[in-house]
Amino acid sequence: MKSVLISGATGKIGLAIARAFKKEGYGLALVYRSENKLSNLDEFKNDENVIFLRGDLKNFEECQKVVDAALEKFGKIDVLVNNAGMTKDKLLLRMKVEDFKDVIETNLYSVFYMSKLVLKSMLKNKYGKIINIASISGIVGNPGQCNYSASKAGVIAFTKSLSKEVARKNINVNALAPGFIESDMTKNLSKDEIVKSLPVGKLGSAEDVANAVLFLGSDKASYIHGKEIIVDGGAI
Ligand SMILES: NC(=O)c1ccc[n+]([C@@H]2O[C@H](COP(=O)([O-])OP(=O)(O)OC[C@H]3O[C@@H](n4cnc5c(N)ncnc54)[C@H](OP(=O)(O)O)[C@@H]3O)[C@@H](O)[C@H]2O)c1
């Protein structure tokens, strides 16, 4: 059985990604942080091919525990989806040092930690897919998101460099840059204005993102290396 480790699984996008891989018969290692959101994953509760792993991925030791537990359960990790992320939007003059640090550590350091920890097993297996969830904000920028765009631009650049290190080892590393997707992250944005500005005339769904992640995680995408795939309804 192939297995996938998905971070940020309790969020809308993470959950949709988990459902997509489950349908394809993968074992799931679902990583969450807040206990009070674990019930979002209730549908997987009594499934022996699913494990729930708690960890704050800003912390390398916690990432290590998560990866060790996933490897103990499945013996290998075929697909790693680095999906956990956060925003702390503020115009730069109001942005505190902590706001910048928190977002960079959560969105970028966690991708470094998790990729580094999982890569060893992928190299051993001579097989692996790493999919890093970035954002169009990391490509074109967005006012109020200097921290977030910097983190996601970092994720894209990290993806390209790592891909060049491991492409010959049968490991695909790619990024996926969503536009505006319905989730907790976008629930406080003024949606009417955003929708008006989008060529497609509607926000994206978590499933729109999950479909593209599933494709990148499959062997149909085996000649795609070091790219950022944009799923944004034509936004940029
Ligand atoms: N929604 C959009 O429009 C959009 C657009 C572009 C990119 N994205 C990206 O898509 C990904 C998923 O976002 P979403 O929309 O599904 O947002 P969401 O509903 O807020 O989910 C984010 C997930 O990340 C987890 N997380 C945050 N900080 C963490 C940490 N330090 N350690 C472990 N887990 C942590 C959250 O867990 P807790 O709730 O327990 O903290 C949650 O499960 C993110 O990387 C986001 O940047 C989203």
PDB file of C-alpha atoms and ligand atoms in Angstrom:
ATOM      1  CA  MET A   1       0.000   0.000   0.000  1.00  0.00           C
ATOM      2  CA  LYS A   2       1.262   3.477  -0.845  1.00  0.00           C
ATOM      3  CA  SER A   3       1.161   6.042   1.934  1.00  0.00           C
ATOM      4  CA  VAL A   4       0.847   9.787   2.077  1.00  0.00           C
ATOM      5  CA  LEU A   5       1.666  12.175   4.906  1.00  0.00           C
ATOM      6  CA  ILE A   6      -0.493  15.303   4.854  1.00  0.00           C
ATOM      7  CA  SER A   7       0.119  18.246   7.193  1.00  0.00           C
ATOM      8  CA  GLY A   8      -2.607  20.706   8.118  1.00  0.00           C
ATOM      9  CA  ALA A   9      -5.111  17.887   7.623  1.00  0.00           C
ATOM     10  CA  THR A  10      -7.788  19.493   9.797  1.00  0.00           C
ATOM     11  CA  GLY A  11      -8.081  22.495   7.461  1.00  0.00           C
ATOM     12  CA  LYS A  12     -10.464  22.492   4.480  1.00  0.00           C
ATOM     13  CA  ILE A  13      -7.750  21.958   1.885  1.00  0.00           C
ATOM     14  CA  GLY A  14      -5.927  19.316   3.948  1.00  0.00           C
ATOM     15  CA  LEU A  15      -9.150  17.387   4.457  1.00  0.00           C
ATOM     16  CA  ALA A  16      -9.980  17.471   0.741  1.00  0.00           C
ATOM     17  CA  ILE A  17      -6.470  16.198  -0.048  1.00  0.00           C
ATOM     18  CA  ALA A  18      -6.881  13.392   2.514  1.00  0.00           C
ATOM     19  CA  ARG A  19     -10.207  12.349   0.949  1.00  0.00           C
ATOM     20  CA  ALA A  20      -8.702  12.359  -2.555  1.00  0.00           C
ATOM     21  CA  PHE A  21      -5.787  10.073  -1.593  1.00  0.00           C
ATOM     22  CA  LYS A  22      -8.065   7.831   0.505  1.00  0.00           C
ATOM     23  CA  LYS A  23     -10.242   7.228  -2.574  1.00  0.00           C
ATOM     24  CA  GLU A  24      -7.129   6.025  -4.411  1.00  0.00           C
ATOM     25  CA  GLY A  25      -6.399   3.503  -1.632  1.00  0.00           C
ATOM     26  CA  TYR A  26      -3.472   5.238   0.088  1.00  0.00           C
ATOM     27  CA  GLY A  27      -2.643   4.812   3.772  1.00  0.00           C
ATOM     28  CA  LEU A  28      -2.920   8.225   5.415  1.00  0.00           C
ATOM     29  CA  ALA A  29      -0.729   9.874   8.054  1.00  0.00           C
ATOM     30  CA  LEU A  30      -2.782  12.937   8.948  1.00  0.00           C
ATOM     31  CA  VAL A  31      -0.951  15.629  10.862  1.00  0.00           C
ATOM     32  CA  TYR A  32      -2.857  18.146  12.979  1.00  0.00           C
ATOM     33  CA  ARG A  33      -1.975  20.709  15.619  1.00  0.00           C
ATOM     34  CA  SER A  34      -5.080  21.763  17.602  1.00  0.00           C
ATOM     35  CA  GLU A  35      -6.842  18.990  19.508  1.00  0.00           C
ATOM     36  CA  ASN A  36     -10.147  20.852  19.206  1.00  0.00           C
ATOM     37  CA  LYS A  37     -10.064  20.469  15.415  1.00  0.00           C
ATOM     38  CA  LEU A  38      -9.371  16.738  15.423  1.00  0.00           C
ATOM     39  CA  SER A  39     -13.110  16.039  15.083  1.00  0.00           C
ATOM     40  CA  ASN A  40     -12.836  17.455  11.519  1.00  0.00           C
ATOM     41  CA  LEU A  41     -11.179  14.106  10.732  1.00  0.00           C
ATOM     42  CA  ASP A  42     -13.857  11.901  12.347  1.00  0.00           C
ATOM     43  CA  GLU A  43     -14.723  10.234   9.048  1.00  0.00           C
ATOM     44  CA  PHE A  44     -11.319   8.454   9.144  1.00  0.00           C
ATOM     45  CA  LYS A  45     -11.549   7.460  12.825  1.00  0.00           C
ATOM     46  CA  ASN A  46     -11.969   3.707  12.667  1.00  0.00           C
ATOM     47  CA  ASP A  47      -9.842   3.124   9.611  1.00  0.00           C
ATOM     48  CA  GLU A  48      -6.819   0.953  10.324  1.00  0.00           C
ATOM     49  CA  ASN A  49      -4.938   2.499   7.400  1.00  0.00           C
ATOM     50  CA  VAL A  50      -5.142   6.007   8.818  1.00  0.00           C
ATOM     51  CA  ILE A  51      -3.169   7.467  11.714  1.00  0.00           C
ATOM     52  CA  PHE A  52      -3.509  10.864  13.329  1.00  0.00           C
ATOM     53  CA  LEU A  53      -0.313  12.551  14.448  1.00  0.00           C
ATOM     54  CA  ARG A  54      -0.153  15.703  16.517  1.00  0.00           C
ATOM     55  CA  GLY A  55       2.665  18.170  16.068  1.00  0.00           C
ATOM     56  CA  ASP A  56       3.501  21.843  15.917  1.00  0.00           C
ATOM     57  CA  LEU A  57       5.543  21.853  12.722  1.00  0.00           C
ATOM     58  CA  LYS A  58       7.386  25.061  13.631  1.00  0.00           C
ATOM     59  CA  ASN A  59       9.378  22.789  15.879  1.00  0.00           C
ATOM     60  CA  PHE A  60      11.950  20.411  14.361  1.00  0.00           C
ATOM     61  CA  GLU A  61      11.735  17.863  17.213  1.00  0.00           C
ATOM     62  CA  GLU A  62       7.958  17.639  16.813  1.00  0.00           C
ATOM     63  CA  CYS A  63       8.372  17.131  13.056  1.00  0.00           C
ATOM     64  CA  GLN A  64      10.841  14.345  13.818  1.00  0.00           C
ATOM     65  CA  LYS A  65       8.316  12.590  16.091  1.00  0.00           C
ATOM     66  CA  VAL A  66       5.583  12.887  13.458  1.00  0.00           C
ATOM     67  CA  VAL A  67       7.772  11.450  10.687  1.00  0.00           C
ATOM     68  CA  ASP A  68       9.107   8.638  12.910  1.00  0.00           C
ATOM     69  CA  ALA A  69       5.553   7.611  13.839  1.00  0.00           C
ATOM     70  CA  ALA A  70       4.407   7.650  10.200  1.00  0.00           C
ATOM     71  CA  LEU A  71       7.404   5.527   9.169  1.00  0.00           C
ATOM     72  CA  GLU A  72       6.757   3.106  12.010  1.00  0.00           C
ATOM     73  CA  LYS A  73       3.168   2.662  10.833  1.00  0.00           C
ATOM     74  CA  PHE A  74       3.683   2.420   7.066  1.00  0.00           C
ATOM     75  CA  GLY A  75       7.384   1.562   6.691  1.00  0.00           C
ATOM     76  CA  LYS A  76       7.772   4.300   4.075  1.00  0.00           C
ATOM     77  CA  ILE A  77       6.233   7.565   2.966  1.00  0.00           C
ATOM     78  CA  ASP A  78       5.561   7.679  -0.762  1.00  0.00           C
ATOM     79  CA  VAL A  79       3.995  11.126  -0.875  1.00  0.00           C
ATOM     80  CA  LEU A  80       4.553  14.115   1.393  1.00  0.00           C
ATOM     81  CA  VAL A  81       2.097  16.988   1.158  1.00  0.00           C
ATOM     82  CA  ASN A  82       3.359  20.036   3.030  1.00  0.00           C
ATOM     83  CA  ASN A  83       0.032  21.797   3.395  1.00  0.00           C
ATOM     84  CA  ALA A  84       0.072  23.325   6.911  1.00  0.00           C
ATOM     85  CA  GLY A  85       0.149  27.091   6.790  1.00  0.00           C
ATOM     86  CA  MET A  86      -1.058  30.284   8.377  1.00  0.00           C
ATOM     87  CA  THR A  87      -1.540  33.995   7.740  1.00  0.00           C
ATOM     88  CA  LYS A  88      -1.059  36.999  10.028  1.00  0.00           C
ATOM     89  CA  ASP A  89      -1.983  39.777   7.636  1.00  0.00           C
ATOM     90  CA  LYS A  90      -1.017  43.380   8.425  1.00  0.00           C
ATOM     91  CA  LEU A  91       0.420  46.293   6.501  1.00  0.00           C
ATOM     92  CA  LEU A  92       4.182  46.302   6.963  1.00  0.00           C
ATOM     93  CA  LEU A  93       4.316  49.334   9.272  1.00  0.00           C
ATOM     94  CA  ARG A  94       1.964  47.560  11.670  1.00  0.00           C
ATOM     95  CA  MET A  95       3.540  44.140  11.300  1.00  0.00           C
ATOM     96  CA  LYS A  96       5.353  43.052  14.444  1.00  0.00           C
ATOM     97  CA  VAL A  97       8.573  41.064  14.351  1.00  0.00           C
ATOM     98  CA  GLU A  98       6.656  38.134  15.872  1.00  0.00           C
ATOM     99  CA  ASP A  99       4.034  38.287  13.076  1.00  0.00           C
ATOM    100  CA  PHE A 100       6.763  37.952  10.480  1.00  0.00           C
ATOM    101  CA  LYS A 101       8.690  35.256  12.323  1.00  0.00           C
ATOM    102  CA  ASP A 102       5.640  33.144  13.108  1.00  0.00           C
ATOM    103  CA  VAL A 103       4.470  33.041   9.512  1.00  0.00           C
ATOM    104  CA  ILE A 104       7.917  32.337   8.064  1.00  0.00           C
ATOM    105  CA  GLU A 105       8.562  29.584  10.604  1.00  0.00           C
ATOM    106  CA  THR A 106       5.159  27.977  10.111  1.00  0.00           C
ATOM    107  CA  ASN A 107       5.019  28.154   6.326  1.00  0.00           C
ATOM    108  CA  LEU A 108       8.666  27.839   5.300  1.00  0.00           C
ATOM    109  CA  TYR A 109      10.704  26.242   8.092  1.00  0.00           C
ATOM    110  CA  SER A 110       8.111  23.460   8.404  1.00  0.00           C
ATOM    111  CA  VAL A 111       8.557  22.628   4.712  1.00  0.00           C
ATOM    112  CA  PHE A 112      12.328  22.438   5.231  1.00  0.00           C
ATOM    113  CA  TYR A 113      11.982  20.293   8.377  1.00  0.00           C
ATOM    114  CA  MET A 114       9.432  17.859   6.968  1.00  0.00           C
ATOM    115  CA  SER A 115      11.099  17.482   3.565  1.00  0.00           C
ATOM    116  CA  LYS A 116      14.505  16.877   5.162  1.00  0.00           C
ATOM    117  CA  LEU A 117      13.088  14.267   7.540  1.00  0.00           C
ATOM    118  CA  VAL A 118      11.056  12.384   4.921  1.00  0.00           C
ATOM    119  CA  LEU A 119      13.665  12.545   2.164  1.00  0.00           C
ATOM    120  CA  LYS A 120      15.920   9.931   3.789  1.00  0.00           C
ATOM    121  CA  SER A 121      13.238   7.263   3.492  1.00  0.00           C
ATOM    122  CA  MET A 122      12.331   8.347  -0.043  1.00  0.00           C
ATOM    123  CA  LEU A 123      15.960   8.043  -1.124  1.00  0.00           C
ATOM    124  CA  LYS A 124      16.123   4.585   0.427  1.00  0.00           C
ATOM    125  CA  ASN A 125      12.986   3.548  -1.474  1.00  0.00           C
ATOM    126  CA  LYS A 126      14.121   5.233  -4.691  1.00  0.00           C
ATOM    127  CA  TYR A 127      10.641   6.731  -4.942  1.00  0.00           C
ATOM    128  CA  GLY A 128       8.926   9.840  -3.676  1.00  0.00           C
ATOM    129  CA  LYS A 129       6.667  12.792  -4.373  1.00  0.00           C
ATOM    130  CA  ILE A 130       6.874  15.989  -2.373  1.00  0.00           C
ATOM    131  CA  ILE A 131       4.146  18.552  -2.953  1.00  0.00           C
ATOM    132  CA  ASN A 132       4.491  21.911  -1.252  1.00  0.00           C
ATOM    133  CA  ILE A 133       1.418  24.092  -0.978  1.00  0.00           C
ATOM    134  CA  ALA A 134       2.509  27.633  -1.835  1.00  0.00           C
ATOM    135  CA  SER A 135       0.219  30.495  -2.937  1.00  0.00           C
ATOM    136  CA  ILE A 136      -0.184  32.993  -5.762  1.00  0.00           C
ATOM    137  CA  SER A 137       0.698  35.548  -3.070  1.00  0.00           C
ATOM    138  CA  GLY A 138       4.227  34.119  -3.236  1.00  0.00           C
ATOM    139  CA  ILE A 139       4.347  34.801  -6.991  1.00  0.00           C
ATOM    140  CA  VAL A 140       2.712  38.194  -7.444  1.00  0.00           C
ATOM    141  CA  GLY A 141       2.595  39.545  -3.858  1.00  0.00           C
ATOM    142  CA  ASN A 142      -0.398  40.919  -1.984  1.00  0.00           C
ATOM    143  CA  PRO A 143      -0.713  44.025   0.223  1.00  0.00           C
ATOM    144  CA  GLY A 144      -0.862  43.085   3.901  1.00  0.00           C
ATOM    145  CA  GLN A 145       0.998  39.850   3.273  1.00  0.00           C
ATOM    146  CA  CYS A 146       4.725  40.700   3.243  1.00  0.00           C
ATOM    147  CA  ASN A 147       5.285  37.861   5.712  1.00  0.00           C
ATOM    148  CA  TYR A 148       3.029  35.375   3.931  1.00  0.00           C
ATOM    149  CA  SER A 149       4.228  36.167   0.388  1.00  0.00           C
ATOM    150  CA  ALA A 150       7.852  35.954   1.494  1.00  0.00           C
ATOM    151  CA  SER A 151       7.196  32.553   3.084  1.00  0.00           C
ATOM    152  CA  LYS A 152       5.410  31.194   0.012  1.00  0.00           C
ATOM    153  CA  ALA A 153       7.984  32.602  -2.426  1.00  0.00           C
ATOM    154  CA  GLY A 154      10.529  30.831  -0.238  1.00  0.00           C
ATOM    155  CA  VAL A 155       8.548  27.601  -0.537  1.00  0.00           C
ATOM    156  CA  ILE A 156       8.605  27.872  -4.344  1.00  0.00           C
ATOM    157  CA  ALA A 157      12.351  28.540  -4.470  1.00  0.00           C
ATOM    158  CA  PHE A 158      12.996  25.741  -1.969  1.00  0.00           C
ATOM    159  CA  THR A 159      10.957  23.409  -4.199  1.00  0.00           C
ATOM    160  CA  LYS A 160      13.038  24.246  -7.272  1.00  0.00           C
ATOM    161  CA  SER A 161      16.357  23.748  -5.523  1.00  0.00           C
ATOM    162  CA  LEU A 162      15.404  20.493  -3.831  1.00  0.00           C
ATOM    163  CA  SER A 163      13.981  19.191  -7.088  1.00  0.00           C
ATOM    164  CA  LYS A 164      17.348  19.755  -8.745  1.00  0.00           C
ATOM    165  CA  GLU A 165      19.028  17.782  -5.956  1.00  0.00           C
ATOM    166  CA  VAL A 166      16.799  14.709  -6.186  1.00  0.00           C
ATOM    167  CA  ALA A 167      15.143  14.517  -9.631  1.00  0.00           C
ATOM    168  CA  ARG A 168      17.567  11.763 -10.694  1.00  0.00           C
ATOM    169  CA  LYS A 169      16.617   9.727  -7.633  1.00  0.00           C
ATOM    170  CA  ASN A 170      13.052   9.227  -8.872  1.00  0.00           C
ATOM    171  CA  ILE A 171      11.756  11.887  -6.512  1.00  0.00           C
ATOM    172  CA  ASN A 172       9.437  14.596  -7.805  1.00  0.00           C
ATOM    173  CA  VAL A 173       9.338  17.849  -5.867  1.00  0.00           C
ATOM    174  CA  ASN A 174       6.733  20.367  -6.956  1.00  0.00           C
ATOM    175  CA  ALA A 175       4.780  23.269  -5.543  1.00  0.00           C
ATOM    176  CA  LEU A 176       1.132  24.088  -5.965  1.00  0.00           C
ATOM    177  CA  ALA A 177       0.042  27.694  -5.798  1.00  0.00           C
ATOM    178  CA  PRO A 178      -3.662  28.135  -5.079  1.00  0.00           C
ATOM    179  CA  GLY A 179      -5.495  31.417  -5.588  1.00  0.00           C
ATOM    180  CA  PHE A 180      -8.526  32.298  -3.458  1.00  0.00           C
ATOM    181  CA  ILE A 181     -10.006  29.109  -2.038  1.00  0.00           C
ATOM    182  CA  GLU A 182     -13.020  28.825   0.313  1.00  0.00           C
ATOM    183  CA  SER A 183     -11.580  27.873   3.728  1.00  0.00           C
ATOM    184  CA  ASP A 184     -11.045  29.221   7.249  1.00  0.00           C
ATOM    185  CA  MET A 185      -8.060  31.148   5.894  1.00  0.00           C
ATOM    186  CA  THR A 186     -10.213  33.234   3.555  1.00  0.00           C
ATOM    187  CA  LYS A 187     -13.395  33.432   5.625  1.00  0.00           C
ATOM    188  CA  ASN A 188     -12.806  37.040   6.740  1.00  0.00           C
ATOM    189  CA  LEU A 189     -11.919  38.444   3.303  1.00  0.00           C
ATOM    190  CA  SER A 190     -14.415  40.589   1.372  1.00  0.00           C
ATOM    191  CA  LYS A 191     -15.425  37.875  -1.045  1.00  0.00           C
ATOM    192  CA  ASP A 192     -17.672  39.967  -3.338  1.00  0.00           C
ATOM    193  CA  GLU A 193     -14.741  42.126  -4.415  1.00  0.00           C
ATOM    194  CA  ILE A 194     -12.472  39.142  -4.925  1.00  0.00           C
ATOM    195  CA  VAL A 195     -15.082  37.295  -6.964  1.00  0.00           C
ATOM    196  CA  LYS A 196     -15.548  40.349  -9.209  1.00  0.00           C
ATOM    197  CA  SER A 197     -11.818  40.428  -9.899  1.00  0.00           C
ATOM    198  CA  LEU A 198     -11.582  36.750 -10.819  1.00  0.00           C
ATOM    199  CA  PRO A 199     -11.910  35.768 -14.501  1.00  0.00           C
ATOM    200  CA  VAL A 200     -13.756  32.610 -13.471  1.00  0.00           C
ATOM    201  CA  GLY A 201     -16.187  34.623 -11.305  1.00  0.00           C
ATOM    202  CA  LYS A 202     -16.043  32.411  -8.202  1.00  0.00           C
ATOM    203  CA  LEU A 203     -13.692  31.295  -5.455  1.00  0.00           C
ATOM    204  CA  GLY A 204     -11.977  27.940  -5.776  1.00  0.00           C
ATOM    205  CA  SER A 205     -12.929  24.925  -3.696  1.00  0.00           C
ATOM    206  CA  ALA A 206     -10.656  22.770  -1.575  1.00  0.00           C
ATOM    207  CA  GLU A 207     -11.425  19.957  -4.036  1.00  0.00           C
ATOM    208  CA  ASP A 208     -10.013  22.049  -6.917  1.00  0.00           C
ATOM    209  CA  VAL A 209      -6.714  22.102  -5.046  1.00  0.00           C
ATOM    210  CA  ALA A 210      -6.919  18.452  -3.968  1.00  0.00           C
ATOM    211  CA  ASN A 211      -7.432  17.254  -7.568  1.00  0.00           C
ATOM    212  CA  ALA A 212      -4.206  18.941  -8.647  1.00  0.00           C
ATOM    213  CA  VAL A 213      -2.316  17.618  -5.593  1.00  0.00           C
ATOM    214  CA  LEU A 214      -3.504  14.094  -6.371  1.00  0.00           C
ATOM    215  CA  PHE A 215      -2.259  14.470  -9.935  1.00  0.00           C
ATOM    216  CA  LEU A 216       1.167  15.719  -8.779  1.00  0.00           C
ATOM    217  CA  GLY A 217       1.312  12.833  -6.317  1.00  0.00           C
ATOM    218  CA  SER A 218       0.589  10.286  -9.031  1.00  0.00           C
ATOM    219  CA  ASP A 219       2.855   8.665 -11.580  1.00  0.00           C
ATOM    220  CA  LYS A 220       0.986  10.572 -14.308  1.00  0.00           C
ATOM    221  CA  ALA A 221       3.082  13.542 -13.181  1.00  0.00           C
ATOM    222  CA  SER A 222       6.400  11.702 -13.152  1.00  0.00           C
ATOM    223  CA  TYR A 223       8.074  14.037 -15.713  1.00  0.00           C
ATOM    224  CA  ILE A 224       7.076  17.184 -13.790  1.00  0.00           C
ATOM    225  CA  HIS A 225       9.939  18.421 -11.610  1.00  0.00           C
ATOM    226  CA  GLY A 226      10.544  21.658  -9.738  1.00  0.00           C
ATOM    227  CA  LYS A 227       7.452  23.467 -10.991  1.00  0.00           C
ATOM    228  CA  GLU A 228       4.757  25.566  -9.384  1.00  0.00           C
ATOM    229  CA  ILE A 229       1.331  24.577 -10.650  1.00  0.00           C
ATOM    230  CA  ILE A 230      -1.166  27.421 -10.340  1.00  0.00           C
ATOM    231  CA  VAL A 231      -4.783  26.670  -9.385  1.00  0.00           C
ATOM    232  CA  ASP A 232      -6.349  30.126  -9.247  1.00  0.00           C
ATOM    233  CA  GLY A 233      -9.317  30.471 -11.598  1.00  0.00           C
ATOM    234  CA  GLY A 234      -7.200  32.751 -13.789  1.00  0.00           C
ATOM    235  CA  ALA A 235      -6.444  35.240 -10.994  1.00  0.00           C
ATOM    236  CA  ILE A 236      -2.856  36.095 -12.009  1.00  0.00           C
TER     237      ILE A 236
HETATM  238  N1  LIG B   1      -7.423  29.161   1.396  1.00  0.00           N
HETATM  239  C1  LIG B   1      -6.758  29.803   0.462  1.00  0.00           C
HETATM  240  O1  LIG B   1      -7.313  30.665  -0.245  1.00  0.00           O
HETATM  241  C2  LIG B   1      -5.321  29.498   0.196  1.00  0.00           C
HETATM  242  C3  LIG B   1      -4.708  30.136  -0.891  1.00  0.00           C
HETATM  243  C4  LIG B   1      -3.377  29.861  -1.164  1.00  0.00           C
HETATM  244  C5  LIG B   1      -2.686  28.977  -0.374  1.00  0.00           C
HETATM  245  N2  LIG B   1      -3.301  28.369   0.673  1.00  0.00           N
HETATM  246  C6  LIG B   1      -2.492  27.462   1.471  1.00  0.00           C
HETATM  247  O2  LIG B   1      -3.166  26.212   1.588  1.00  0.00           O
HETATM  248  C7  LIG B   1      -2.768  25.564   2.810  1.00  0.00           C
HETATM  249  C8  LIG B   1      -3.999  25.097   3.557  1.00  0.00           C
HETATM  250  O3  LIG B   1      -4.750  26.228   3.953  1.00  0.00           O
HETATM  251  P1  LIG B   1      -6.327  26.231   4.266  1.00  0.00           P
HETATM  252  O4  LIG B   1      -6.941  27.217   3.374  1.00  0.00           O
HETATM  253  O5  LIG B   1      -6.865  24.846   4.324  1.00  0.00           O
HETATM  254  O6  LIG B   1      -6.270  26.912   5.710  1.00  0.00           O
HETATM  255  P2  LIG B   1      -6.764  26.447   7.138  1.00  0.00           P
HETATM  256  O7  LIG B   1      -8.145  25.920   7.042  1.00  0.00           O
HETATM  257  O8  LIG B   1      -6.462  27.583   8.033  1.00  0.00           O
HETATM  258  O9  LIG B   1      -5.787  25.213   7.469  1.00  0.00           O
HETATM  259  C9  LIG B   1      -4.460  25.371   7.834  1.00  0.00           C
HETATM  260  C10 LIG B   1      -3.982  24.094   8.495  1.00  0.00           C
HETATM  261  O10 LIG B   1      -2.600  24.234   8.853  1.00  0.00           O
HETATM  262  C11 LIG B   1      -2.439  23.851  10.222  1.00  0.00           C
HETATM  263  N3  LIG B   1      -1.324  24.553  10.871  1.00  0.00           N
HETATM  264  C12 LIG B   1      -1.112  25.879  10.970  1.00  0.00           C
HETATM  265  N4  LIG B   1       0.002  26.122  11.673  1.00  0.00           N
HETATM  266  C13 LIG B   1       0.529  24.912  12.029  1.00  0.00           C
HETATM  267  C14 LIG B   1       1.672  24.492  12.771  1.00  0.00           C
HETATM  268  N5  LIG B   1       2.535  25.377  13.324  1.00  0.00           N
HETATM  269  N6  LIG B   1       1.889  23.173  12.936  1.00  0.00           N
HETATM  270  C15 LIG B   1       1.034  22.259  12.414  1.00  0.00           C
HETATM  271  N7  LIG B   1      -0.068  22.593  11.709  1.00  0.00           N
HETATM  272  C16 LIG B   1      -0.317  23.899  11.528  1.00  0.00           C
HETATM  273  C17 LIG B   1      -3.756  24.255  10.868  1.00  0.00           C
HETATM  274  O11 LIG B   1      -3.925  23.605  12.101  1.00  0.00           O
HETATM  275  P3  LIG B   1      -4.443  24.491  13.369  1.00  0.00           P
HETATM  276  O12 LIG B   1      -5.763  25.055  12.934  1.00  0.00           O
HETATM  277  O13 LIG B   1      -4.548  23.510  14.464  1.00  0.00           O
HETATM  278  O14 LIG B   1      -3.411  25.541  13.570  1.00  0.00           O
HETATM  279  C18 LIG B   1      -4.733  23.778   9.778  1.00  0.00           C
HETATM  280  O15 LIG B   1      -4.969  22.398   9.890  1.00  0.00           O
HETATM  281  C19 LIG B   1      -1.910  26.591   3.561  1.00  0.00           C
HETATM  282  O16 LIG B   1      -0.539  26.315   3.357  1.00  0.00           O
HETATM  283  C20 LIG B   1      -2.284  27.901   2.909  1.00  0.00           C
HETATM  284  O17 LIG B   1      -1.261  28.862   3.027  1.00  0.00           O
HETATM  285  C21 LIG B   1      -4.599  28.615   0.981  1.00  0.00           C
END
